[in-house]
């Protein structure tokens, strides 16, 4: 029990730091944000195609 709490205490801040740095990068580079949106659309389209085949 103590080990899991310790790992959570360590993991949560690192995850927040990673997300924060990613957010900063996206804010500093608007074209990167556009690329990510395009990638998300592609992924959604691919998923749609996969579902349509079933």
Coordinates of N, CA and C in Angstrom, one line a residue:
X1 N 0.8 -1.2 0.0 CA 0.0 0.0 0.0 C 0.9 1.3 0.0
X2 N 1.9 1.3 0.8 CA 2.8 2.4 0.9 C 3.5 2.7 -0.4
X3 N 3.9 1.6 -1.0 CA 4.7 1.7 -2.3 C 3.8 2.3 -3.4
X4 N 2.6 1.9 -3.5 CA 1.7 2.5 -4.5 C 1.5 4.0 -4.3
X5 N 1.3 4.4 -3.0 CA 1.1 5.8 -2.7 C 2.3 6.6 -3.1
X6 N 3.5 6.0 -2.8 CA 4.8 6.6 -3.1 C 4.9 6.8 -4.6
X7 N 4.6 5.8 -5.4 CA 4.7 5.9 -6.9 C 3.7 6.9 -7.4
X8 N 2.5 7.0 -6.9 CA 1.5 7.9 -7.3 C 2.1 9.4 -7.1
X9 N 2.7 9.6 -5.9 CA 3.2 10.9 -5.5 C 4.3 11.3 -6.5
X10 N 5.1 10.3 -6.9 CA 6.2 10.6 -7.9 C 5.7 10.8 -9.3
X11 N 4.7 9.9 -9.7 CA 4.2 9.9 -11.1 C 3.4 11.1 -11.4
X12 N 2.5 11.5 -10.6 CA 1.6 12.6 -10.9 C 2.3 13.9 -11.2
X13 N 3.3 14.4 -10.4 CA 4.0 15.6 -10.8 C 4.7 15.5 -12.1
X14 N 5.3 14.3 -12.4 CA 6.1 14.2 -13.6 C 5.1 14.2 -14.8
X15 N 4.0 13.6 -14.7 CA 3.0 13.6 -15.7 C 2.5 15.1 -16.0
X16 N 2.3 15.8 -14.9 CA 1.9 17.2 -15.0 C 2.9 18.0 -15.7
X17 N 4.2 17.8 -15.3 CA 5.3 18.5 -15.9 C 5.4 18.2 -17.4
X18 N 5.2 17.0 -17.8 CA 5.2 16.6 -19.2 C 4.1 17.3 -20.0
X19 N 2.9 17.2 -19.4 CA 1.7 17.9 -20.1 C 2.0 19.4 -20.2
X20 N 2.5 20.0 -19.1 CA 2.7 21.4 -19.1 C 3.7 21.8 -20.2
X21 N 4.8 21.0 -20.3 CA 5.8 21.4 -21.4 C 5.2 21.2 -22.8
X22 N 4.4 20.1 -22.9 CA 3.7 19.9 -24.2 C 2.8 21.1 -24.5
X23 N 2.1 21.6 -23.5 CA 1.2 22.7 -23.7 C 2.0 24.0 -24.1
X24 N 3.1 24.2 -23.5 CA 4.0 25.3 -23.8 C 4.5 25.2 -25.3
X25 N 4.9 24.1 -25.7 CA 5.4 23.9 -27.0 C 4.3 24.2 -28.0
X26 N 3.1 23.7 -27.8 CA 2.0 23.9 -28.7 C 1.6 25.4 -28.7
X27 N 1.7 26.1 -27.6 CA 1.4 27.5 -27.5 C 2.4 28.3 -28.3
X28 N 3.7 27.9 -28.2 CA 4.8 28.7 -28.9 C 4.8 28.4 -30.4
X29 N 4.3 27.3 -30.8 CA 4.3 26.9 -32.2 C 2.9 26.6 -32.7
X30 N 2.2 27.7 -33.2 CA 0.8 27.5 -33.7 C 0.6 26.5 -34.8
X31 N 1.6 26.4 -35.7 CA 1.6 25.5 -36.8 C 1.6 24.1 -36.3
X32 N 2.3 23.8 -35.2 CA 2.4 22.5 -34.6 C 1.0 22.1 -34.1
X33 N 0.3 23.1 -33.5 CA -1.1 22.8 -33.1 C -2.0 22.4 -34.3
X34 N -1.8 23.1 -35.4 CA -2.6 22.8 -36.6 C -2.3 21.4 -37.1
X35 N -1.0 21.0 -37.0 CA -0.6 19.7 -37.4 C -1.2 18.6 -36.6
X36 N -1.2 18.9 -35.2 CA -1.8 17.9 -34.3 C -3.3 17.8 -34.6
X37 N -4.0 18.9 -34.9 CA -5.5 18.8 -35.2 C -5.7 18.0 -36.5
X38 N -4.8 18.2 -37.5 CA -4.9 17.4 -38.7 C -4.7 16.0 -38.5
X39 N -3.7 15.6 -37.6 CA -3.4 14.3 -37.3 C -4.6 13.6 -36.6
X40 N -5.2 14.4 -35.7 CA -6.4 13.8 -35.0 C -7.5 13.6 -35.9
X41 N -7.7 14.4 -36.9 CA -8.7 14.2 -37.9 C -8.4 13.0 -38.7
X42 N -7.2 12.8 -39.1 CA -6.8 11.6 -39.9 C -7.0 10.3 -39.0
X43 N -6.7 10.4 -37.8 CA -6.9 9.2 -36.9 C -8.4 8.9 -36.8
X44 N -9.2 9.9 -36.6 CA -10.7 9.7 -36.5 C -11.2 9.1 -37.8
X45 N -10.7 9.6 -39.0 CA -11.1 9.1 -40.3 C -10.8 7.6 -40.4
X46 N -9.5 7.3 -40.0 CA -9.1 5.9 -40.1 C -9.9 5.0 -39.2
X47 N -10.2 5.5 -38.0 CA -11.1 4.7 -37.1 C -12.5 4.5 -37.7
X48 N -13.0 5.6 -38.3 CA -14.3 5.5 -39.0 C -14.2 4.4 -40.1
X49 N -13.1 4.4 -40.9 CA -13.0 3.4 -41.9 C -13.0 2.0 -41.4
X50 N -12.3 1.8 -40.2 CA -12.2 0.5 -39.6 C -13.5 0.1 -39.1
X51 N -14.3 1.0 -38.6 CA -15.6 0.6 -38.1 C -16.6 0.3 -39.2
X52 N -16.4 1.0 -40.4 CA -17.3 0.8 -41.5 C -17.1 -0.6 -42.1
X53 N -15.8 -1.1 -42.1 CA -15.5 -2.4 -42.6 C -16.2 -3.5 -41.9
X54 N -16.5 -3.3 -40.6 CA -17.2 -4.4 -39.8 C -18.6 -4.4 -40.2

